Amino acid sequence: MPHASVLLRHDQAPGVLDPQAFAMCIDAAFKAAQACMACSDICLAVEDARLLIKCVRLNSDCADLCVATGWMLSREPHPDRETMQRQIEACAKACQETAAECERLATLYPHTKVCAAACKRCVAACLDALRLVCRGR
Amino acid sequence: MPHASVLLRHDQAPGVLDPQAFAMCIDAAFKAAQACMACSDICLAVEDARLLIKCVRLNSDCADLCVATGWMLSREPHPDRETMQRQIEACAKACQETAAECERLATLYPHTKVCAAACKRCVAACLDALRLVCRGR
Amino acid sequence: MPHASVLLRHDQAPGVLDPQAFAMCIDAAFKAAQACMACSDICLAVEDARLLIKCVRLNSDCADLCVATGWMLSREPHPDRETMQRQIEACAKACQETAAECERLATLYPHTKVCAAACKRCVAACLDALRLVCRGR
Amino acid sequence: MPHASVLLRHDQAPGVLDPQAFAMCIDAAFKAAQACMACSDICLAVEDARLLIKCVRLNSDCADLCVATGWMLSREPHPDRETMQRQIEACAKACQETAAECERLATLYPHTKVCAAACKRCVAACLDALRLVCRGR
């Protein structure tokens, strides 16, 4: 169940896309952002932090892109579906790469598993939102 | 229950404050941020939007401060408890003012109720986190 | 001349793309973000704010995407050029749409001219950065 | 000279504080944010990155707080001067601590000098803005 913000967009004004699906994506994006930020900070503190630079950088990007995408999805009916589509695609790609790197590291650094899972859920939610945006164009 | 990110910070390294309480505050801050952003966008679209400019501005600030505070609380053990304390105080104050304005508007604009509730939960979580930070200094 | 941050990335470590071009893009993105945020707030306060909702929404997105893109470009050598490319493309598109809407409004609302110009400079800087990123892949 | 966004707020609507001083502060905050983000990324890549964890964390906070403060200062006449005051104080403190850590490291890691200087300029600009905000309350 997404956060109560879904209830805000109860109205079905013309041009507003499925608020439930968008709320799920906003929710997943913010959860991924939090997980990335926590993951990145734990990576910083491990003894051989240099091995985790890639993870820190991917996590940092992913957090920033997830928040920016979440904000964009909060603006409905959105006046520019094409930019929205591109931004969701960039966010999904960032989440996918971050999940892959976190999974690669998970044997040695188990803290990365939580972040990998959150990022994968965000990829799925982004794909659902993308379908709506592409259909709405 | 806060989001899984709490599980990330399972270790109790010296200097790390109560991860459960911090995770609750991060969680509340991100939920308030999402509610503010949604509230602000709905305010924009009402017929007499000028009546809601104050609400839009407070919501926008509150969203930004909540996210910045959430990021800061993700960095533990934090090297600067004094800035952390000030930032949480600023965030709590922003949430308090936003909740007050949203409640003032709630009879005419019921969508603001959800945001008011999320902001008030964030104020409470900030006060819990503040107690920890002040004790930890 | 971009801001001094260009000087930071003086080293030419393997895989780091042209720091001058990236610094120009970061600089242009942050200037566009500031202009969008200022423009959006002035739009809110005009008498017939409803005519400017589209501008406010585009400005808000554009500011968020510019900052997220600027952060991403600060991480070099970046481990994921494909996401970087997509993000720069999304940012350029957002700036282009915002500039177009601001120019459309400029006769009636001259404050939008400054923002249109900043966004167009950011589009150009994004295209320069994109060329580097695509060549570097 | 601050960025052109100062020109946007040319009007002197009642309650709008000195736009030139605010624009200087927004400008200094965004420049500090960019310098912090660049500094933090270079810190990550040095051989003994663990010595620089404190710098990375301070830089990351400082960047986030500077951007959030810059956005807040863009909303004028602001409906909540007390939160604004607290936020500028938190931003000034973050910049001060970051500048101190960067200066401490500057002999060994000269890249931190640029960031220290940008943060110190932001402290000064915050103090100027604070005087206006306190007088305006």
mmCIF file with all atom_site columns, N, CA and C in Angstrom, chain B residues 38-78:
data_model
loop_
_atom_site.group_PDB
_atom_site.id
_atom_site.type_symbol
_atom_site.label_atom_id
_atom_site.label_alt_id
_atom_site.label_comp_id
_atom_site.label_asym_id
_atom_site.label_entity_id
_atom_site.label_seq_id
_atom_site.pdbx_PDB_ins_code
_atom_site.Cartn_x
_atom_site.Cartn_y
_atom_site.Cartn_z
_atom_site.occupancy
_atom_site.B_iso_or_equiv
_atom_site.pdbx_formal_charge
_atom_site.auth_seq_id
_atom_site.auth_comp_id
_atom_site.auth_asym_id
_atom_site.auth_atom_id
_atom_site.pdbx_PDB_model_num
ATOM 1   N N  . ALA B 1 38 ? 2.549  16.803 -3.118 1.00 0.00 ? 38 ALA B N  1
ATOM 2   C CA . ALA B 1 38 ? 1.234  16.528 -3.692 1.00 0.00 ? 38 ALA B CA 1
ATOM 3   C C  . ALA B 1 38 ? 0.249  17.640 -3.337 1.00 0.00 ? 38 ALA B C  1
ATOM 4   N N  . CYS B 1 39 ? 0.282  18.074 -2.092 1.00 0.00 ? 39 CYS B N  1
ATOM 5   C CA . CYS B 1 39 ? -0.636 19.130 -1.629 1.00 0.00 ? 39 CYS B CA 1
ATOM 6   C C  . CYS B 1 39 ? -0.395 20.413 -2.425 1.00 0.00 ? 39 CYS B C  1
ATOM 7   N N  . SER B 1 40 ? 0.854  20.755 -2.572 1.00 0.00 ? 40 SER B N  1
ATOM 8   C CA . SER B 1 40 ? 1.215  21.980 -3.273 1.00 0.00 ? 40 SER B CA 1
ATOM 9   C C  . SER B 1 40 ? 0.727  21.952 -4.722 1.00 0.00 ? 40 SER B C  1
ATOM 10  N N  . ASP B 1 41 ? 0.849  20.805 -5.354 1.00 0.00 ? 41 ASP B N  1
ATOM 11  C CA . ASP B 1 41 ? 0.419  20.727 -6.749 1.00 0.00 ? 41 ASP B CA 1
ATOM 12  C C  . ASP B 1 41 ? -1.098 20.807 -6.873 1.00 0.00 ? 41 ASP B C  1
ATOM 13  N N  . ILE B 1 42 ? -1.808 20.242 -5.919 1.00 0.00 ? 42 ILE B N  1
ATOM 14  C CA . ILE B 1 42 ? -3.276 20.343 -5.960 1.00 0.00 ? 42 ILE B CA 1
ATOM 15  C C  . ILE B 1 42 ? -3.700 21.787 -5.668 1.00 0.00 ? 42 ILE B C  1
ATOM 16  N N  . CYS B 1 43 ? -3.021 22.437 -4.734 1.00 0.00 ? 43 CYS B N  1
ATOM 17  C CA . CYS B 1 43 ? -3.309 23.851 -4.445 1.00 0.00 ? 43 CYS B CA 1
ATOM 18  C C  . CYS B 1 43 ? -3.191 24.703 -5.705 1.00 0.00 ? 43 CYS B C  1
ATOM 19  N N  . LEU B 1 44 ? -2.152 24.430 -6.482 1.00 0.00 ? 44 LEU B N  1
ATOM 20  C CA . LEU B 1 44 ? -1.922 25.186 -7.725 1.00 0.00 ? 44 LEU B CA 1
ATOM 21  C C  . LEU B 1 44 ? -3.119 25.150 -8.655 1.00 0.00 ? 44 LEU B C  1
ATOM 22  N N  . ALA B 1 45 ? -3.816 24.014 -8.641 1.00 0.00 ? 45 ALA B N  1
ATOM 23  C CA . ALA B 1 45 ? -4.850 23.787 -9.636 1.00 0.00 ? 45 ALA B CA 1
ATOM 24  C C  . ALA B 1 45 ? -6.242 24.215 -9.180 1.00 0.00 ? 45 ALA B C  1
ATOM 25  N N  . VAL B 1 46 ? -6.394 24.682 -7.941 1.00 0.00 ? 46 VAL B N  1
ATOM 26  C CA . VAL B 1 46 ? -7.741 25.095 -7.525 1.00 0.00 ? 46 VAL B CA 1
ATOM 27  C C  . VAL B 1 46 ? -8.091 26.437 -8.172 1.00 0.00 ? 46 VAL B C  1
ATOM 28  N N  . GLU B 1 47 ? -9.383 26.736 -8.197 1.00 0.00 ? 47 GLU B N  1
ATOM 29  C CA . GLU B 1 47 ? -9.827 27.870 -8.996 1.00 0.00 ? 47 GLU B CA 1
ATOM 30  C C  . GLU B 1 47 ? -9.254 29.199 -8.477 1.00 0.00 ? 47 GLU B C  1
ATOM 31  N N  . ASP B 1 48 ? -9.226 29.332 -7.182 1.00 0.00 ? 48 ASP B N  1
ATOM 32  C CA . ASP B 1 48 ? -8.744 30.578 -6.588 1.00 0.00 ? 48 ASP B CA 1
ATOM 33  C C  . ASP B 1 48 ? -7.356 30.361 -5.973 1.00 0.00 ? 48 ASP B C  1
ATOM 34  N N  . ALA B 1 49 ? -6.442 29.950 -6.856 1.00 0.00 ? 49 ALA B N  1
ATOM 35  C CA . ALA B 1 49 ? -5.102 29.544 -6.415 1.00 0.00 ? 49 ALA B CA 1
ATOM 36  C C  . ALA B 1 49 ? -4.398 30.634 -5.596 1.00 0.00 ? 49 ALA B C  1
ATOM 37  N N  . ARG B 1 50 ? -4.736 31.890 -5.845 1.00 0.00 ? 50 ARG B N  1
ATOM 38  C CA . ARG B 1 50 ? -4.038 32.963 -5.115 1.00 0.00 ? 50 ARG B CA 1
ATOM 39  C C  . ARG B 1 50 ? -4.233 32.857 -3.608 1.00 0.00 ? 50 ARG B C  1
ATOM 40  N N  . LEU B 1 51 ? -5.397 32.304 -3.201 1.00 0.00 ? 51 LEU B N  1
ATOM 41  C CA . LEU B 1 51 ? -5.623 32.118 -1.763 1.00 0.00 ? 51 LEU B CA 1
ATOM 42  C C  . LEU B 1 51 ? -4.666 31.087 -1.168 1.00 0.00 ? 51 LEU B C  1
ATOM 43  N N  . LEU B 1 52 ? -4.088 30.312 -2.044 1.00 0.00 ? 52 LEU B N  1
ATOM 44  C CA . LEU B 1 52 ? -3.283 29.178 -1.591 1.00 0.00 ? 52 LEU B CA 1
ATOM 45  C C  . LEU B 1 52 ? -1.793 29.396 -1.812 1.00 0.00 ? 52 LEU B C  1
ATOM 46  N N  . ILE B 1 53 ? -1.407 30.600 -2.201 1.00 0.00 ? 53 ILE B N  1
ATOM 47  C CA . ILE B 1 53 ? 0.028  30.843 -2.441 1.00 0.00 ? 53 ILE B CA 1
ATOM 48  C C  . ILE B 1 53 ? 0.840  30.566 -1.183 1.00 0.00 ? 53 ILE B C  1
ATOM 49  N N  . LYS B 1 54 ? 0.316  31.014 -0.051 1.00 0.00 ? 54 LYS B N  1
ATOM 50  C CA . LYS B 1 54 ? 1.050  30.778 1.184  1.00 0.00 ? 54 LYS B CA 1
ATOM 51  C C  . LYS B 1 54 ? 1.233  29.279 1.403  1.00 0.00 ? 54 LYS B C  1
ATOM 52  N N  . CYS B 1 55 ? 0.183  28.537 1.151  1.00 0.00 ? 55 CYS B N  1
ATOM 53  C CA . CYS B 1 55 ? 0.249  27.088 1.337  1.00 0.00 ? 55 CYS B CA 1
ATOM 54  C C  . CYS B 1 55 ? 1.259  26.463 0.365  1.00 0.00 ? 55 CYS B C  1
ATOM 55  N N  . VAL B 1 56 ? 1.243  26.931 -0.878 1.00 0.00 ? 56 VAL B N  1
ATOM 56  C CA . VAL B 1 56 ? 2.200  26.400 -1.863 1.00 0.00 ? 56 VAL B CA 1
ATOM 57  C C  . VAL B 1 56 ? 3.634  26.669 -1.421 1.00 0.00 ? 56 VAL B C  1
ATOM 58  N N  . ARG B 1 57 ? 3.882  27.902 -0.982 1.00 0.00 ? 57 ARG B N  1
ATOM 59  C CA . ARG B 1 57 ? 5.263  28.228 -0.571 1.00 0.00 ? 57 ARG B CA 1
ATOM 60  C C  . ARG B 1 57 ? 5.682  27.425 0.657  1.00 0.00 ? 57 ARG B C  1
ATOM 61  N N  . LEU B 1 58 ? 4.800  27.338 1.650  1.00 0.00 ? 58 LEU B N  1
ATOM 62  C CA . LEU B 1 58 ? 5.155  26.568 2.850  1.00 0.00 ? 58 LEU B CA 1
ATOM 63  C C  . LEU B 1 58 ? 5.375  25.093 2.492  1.00 0.00 ? 58 LEU B C  1
ATOM 64  N N  . ASN B 1 59 ? 4.494  24.556 1.670  1.00 0.00 ? 59 ASN B N  1
ATOM 65  C CA . ASN B 1 59 ? 4.636  23.163 1.243  1.00 0.00 ? 59 ASN B CA 1
ATOM 66  C C  . ASN B 1 59 ? 5.961  22.929 0.517  1.00 0.00 ? 59 ASN B C  1
ATOM 67  N N  . SER B 1 60 ? 6.318  23.855 -0.353 1.00 0.00 ? 60 SER B N  1
ATOM 68  C CA . SER B 1 60 ? 7.541  23.672 -1.147 1.00 0.00 ? 60 SER B CA 1
ATOM 69  C C  . SER B 1 60 ? 8.766  23.681 -0.241 1.00 0.00 ? 60 SER B C  1
ATOM 70  N N  . ASP B 1 61 ? 8.832  24.650 0.639  1.00 0.00 ? 61 ASP B N  1
ATOM 71  C CA . ASP B 1 61 ? 9.935  24.677 1.623  1.00 0.00 ? 61 ASP B CA 1
ATOM 72  C C  . ASP B 1 61 ? 9.969  23.410 2.445  1.00 0.00 ? 61 ASP B C  1
ATOM 73  N N  . CYS B 1 62 ? 8.813  23.037 2.928  1.00 0.00 ? 62 CYS B N  1
ATOM 74  C CA . CYS B 1 62 ? 8.733  21.919 3.851  1.00 0.00 ? 62 CYS B CA 1
ATOM 75  C C  . CYS B 1 62 ? 9.239  20.651 3.160  1.00 0.00 ? 62 CYS B C  1
ATOM 76  N N  . ALA B 1 63 ? 8.843  20.451 1.909  1.00 0.00 ? 63 ALA B N  1
ATOM 77  C CA . ALA B 1 63 ? 9.317  19.285 1.160  1.00 0.00 ? 63 ALA B CA 1
ATOM 78  C C  . ALA B 1 63 ? 10.843 19.310 1.047  1.00 0.00 ? 63 ALA B C  1
ATOM 79  N N  . ASP B 1 64 ? 11.379 20.475 0.700  1.00 0.00 ? 64 ASP B N  1
ATOM 80  C CA . ASP B 1 64 ? 12.845 20.567 0.523  1.00 0.00 ? 64 ASP B CA 1
ATOM 81  C C  . ASP B 1 64 ? 13.578 20.333 1.844  1.00 0.00 ? 64 ASP B C  1
ATOM 82  N N  . LEU B 1 65 ? 13.072 20.921 2.903  1.00 0.00 ? 65 LEU B N  1
ATOM 83  C CA . LEU B 1 65 ? 13.749 20.781 4.201  1.00 0.00 ? 65 LEU B CA 1
ATOM 84  C C  . LEU B 1 65 ? 13.637 19.347 4.718  1.00 0.00 ? 65 LEU B C  1
ATOM 85  N N  . CYS B 1 66 ? 12.497 18.726 4.497  1.00 0.00 ? 66 CYS B N  1
ATOM 86  C CA . CYS B 1 66 ? 12.324 17.334 4.942  1.00 0.00 ? 66 CYS B CA 1
ATOM 87  C C  . CYS B 1 66 ? 13.322 16.410 4.246  1.00 0.00 ? 66 CYS B C  1
ATOM 88  N N  . VAL B 1 67 ? 13.479 16.588 2.931  1.00 0.00 ? 67 VAL B N  1
ATOM 89  C CA . VAL B 1 67 ? 14.421 15.725 2.213  1.00 0.00 ? 67 VAL B CA 1
ATOM 90  C C  . VAL B 1 67 ? 15.856 15.988 2.682  1.00 0.00 ? 67 VAL B C  1
ATOM 91  N N  . ALA B 1 68 ? 16.235 17.256 2.800  1.00 0.00 ? 68 ALA B N  1
ATOM 92  C CA . ALA B 1 68 ? 17.606 17.578 3.243  1.00 0.00 ? 68 ALA B CA 1
ATOM 93  C C  . ALA B 1 68 ? 17.861 17.018 4.643  1.00 0.00 ? 68 ALA B C  1
ATOM 94  N N  . THR B 1 69 ? 16.859 17.087 5.499  1.00 0.00 ? 69 THR B N  1
ATOM 95  C CA . THR B 1 69 ? 17.005 16.571 6.871  1.00 0.00 ? 69 THR B CA 1
ATOM 96  C C  . THR B 1 69 ? 17.098 15.048 6.850  1.00 0.00 ? 69 THR B C  1
ATOM 97  N N  . GLY B 1 70 ? 16.277 14.427 6.020  1.00 0.00 ? 70 GLY B N  1
ATOM 98  C CA . GLY B 1 70 ? 16.330 12.967 5.894  1.00 0.00 ? 70 GLY B CA 1
ATOM 99  C C  . GLY B 1 70 ? 17.712 12.495 5.430  1.00 0.00 ? 70 GLY B C  1
ATOM 100 N N  . TRP B 1 71 ? 18.268 13.197 4.446  1.00 0.00 ? 71 TRP B N  1
ATOM 101 C CA . TRP B 1 71 ? 19.628 12.827 3.995  1.00 0.00 ? 71 TRP B CA 1
ATOM 102 C C  . TRP B 1 71 ? 20.631 12.960 5.140  1.00 0.00 ? 71 TRP B C  1
ATOM 103 N N  . MET B 1 72 ? 20.529 14.061 5.857  1.00 0.00 ? 72 MET B N  1
ATOM 104 C CA . MET B 1 72 ? 21.497 14.292 6.946  1.00 0.00 ? 72 MET B CA 1
ATOM 105 C C  . MET B 1 72 ? 21.407 13.178 7.996  1.00 0.00 ? 72 MET B C  1
ATOM 106 N N  . LEU B 1 73 ? 20.185 12.791 8.335  1.00 0.00 ? 73 LEU B N  1
ATOM 107 C CA . LEU B 1 73 ? 20.007 11.750 9.351  1.00 0.00 ? 73 LEU B CA 1
ATOM 108 C C  . LEU B 1 73 ? 20.491 10.381 8.864  1.00 0.00 ? 73 LEU B C  1
ATOM 109 N N  . SER B 1 74 ? 20.674 10.246 7.544  1.00 0.00 ? 74 SER B N  1
ATOM 110 C CA . SER B 1 74 ? 21.187 8.983  7.005  1.00 0.00 ? 74 SER B CA 1
ATOM 111 C C  . SER B 1 74 ? 22.693 8.847  7.186  1.00 0.00 ? 74 SER B C  1
ATOM 112 N N  . ARG B 1 75 ? 23.335 9.918  7.593  1.00 0.00 ? 75 ARG B N  1
ATOM 113 C CA . ARG B 1 75 ? 24.814 9.892  7.715  1.00 0.00 ? 75 ARG B CA 1
ATOM 114 C C  . ARG B 1 75 ? 25.203 9.733  9.175  1.00 0.00 ? 75 ARG B C  1
ATOM 115 N N  . GLU B 1 76 ? 25.586 8.500  9.527  1.00 0.00 ? 76 GLU B N  1
ATOM 116 C CA . GLU B 1 76 ? 25.813 8.193  10.940 1.00 0.00 ? 76 GLU B CA 1
ATOM 117 C C  . GLU B 1 76 ? 27.060 7.353  11.127 1.00 0.00 ? 76 GLU B C  1
ATOM 118 N N  . PRO B 1 77 ? 27.910 7.527  12.112 1.00 0.00 ? 77 PRO B N  1
ATOM 119 C CA . PRO B 1 77 ? 27.813 8.564  13.133 1.00 0.00 ? 77 PRO B CA 1
ATOM 120 C C  . PRO B 1 77 ? 28.150 9.928  12.535 1.00 0.00 ? 77 PRO B C  1
ATOM 121 N N  . HIS B 1 78 ? 27.282 10.865 12.722 1.00 0.00 ? 78 HIS B N  1
ATOM 122 C CA . HIS B 1 78 ? 27.417 12.148 12.059 1.00 0.00 ? 78 HIS B CA 1
ATOM 123 C C  . HIS B 1 78 ? 28.501 13.003 12.722 1.00 0.00 ? 78 HIS B C  1
#
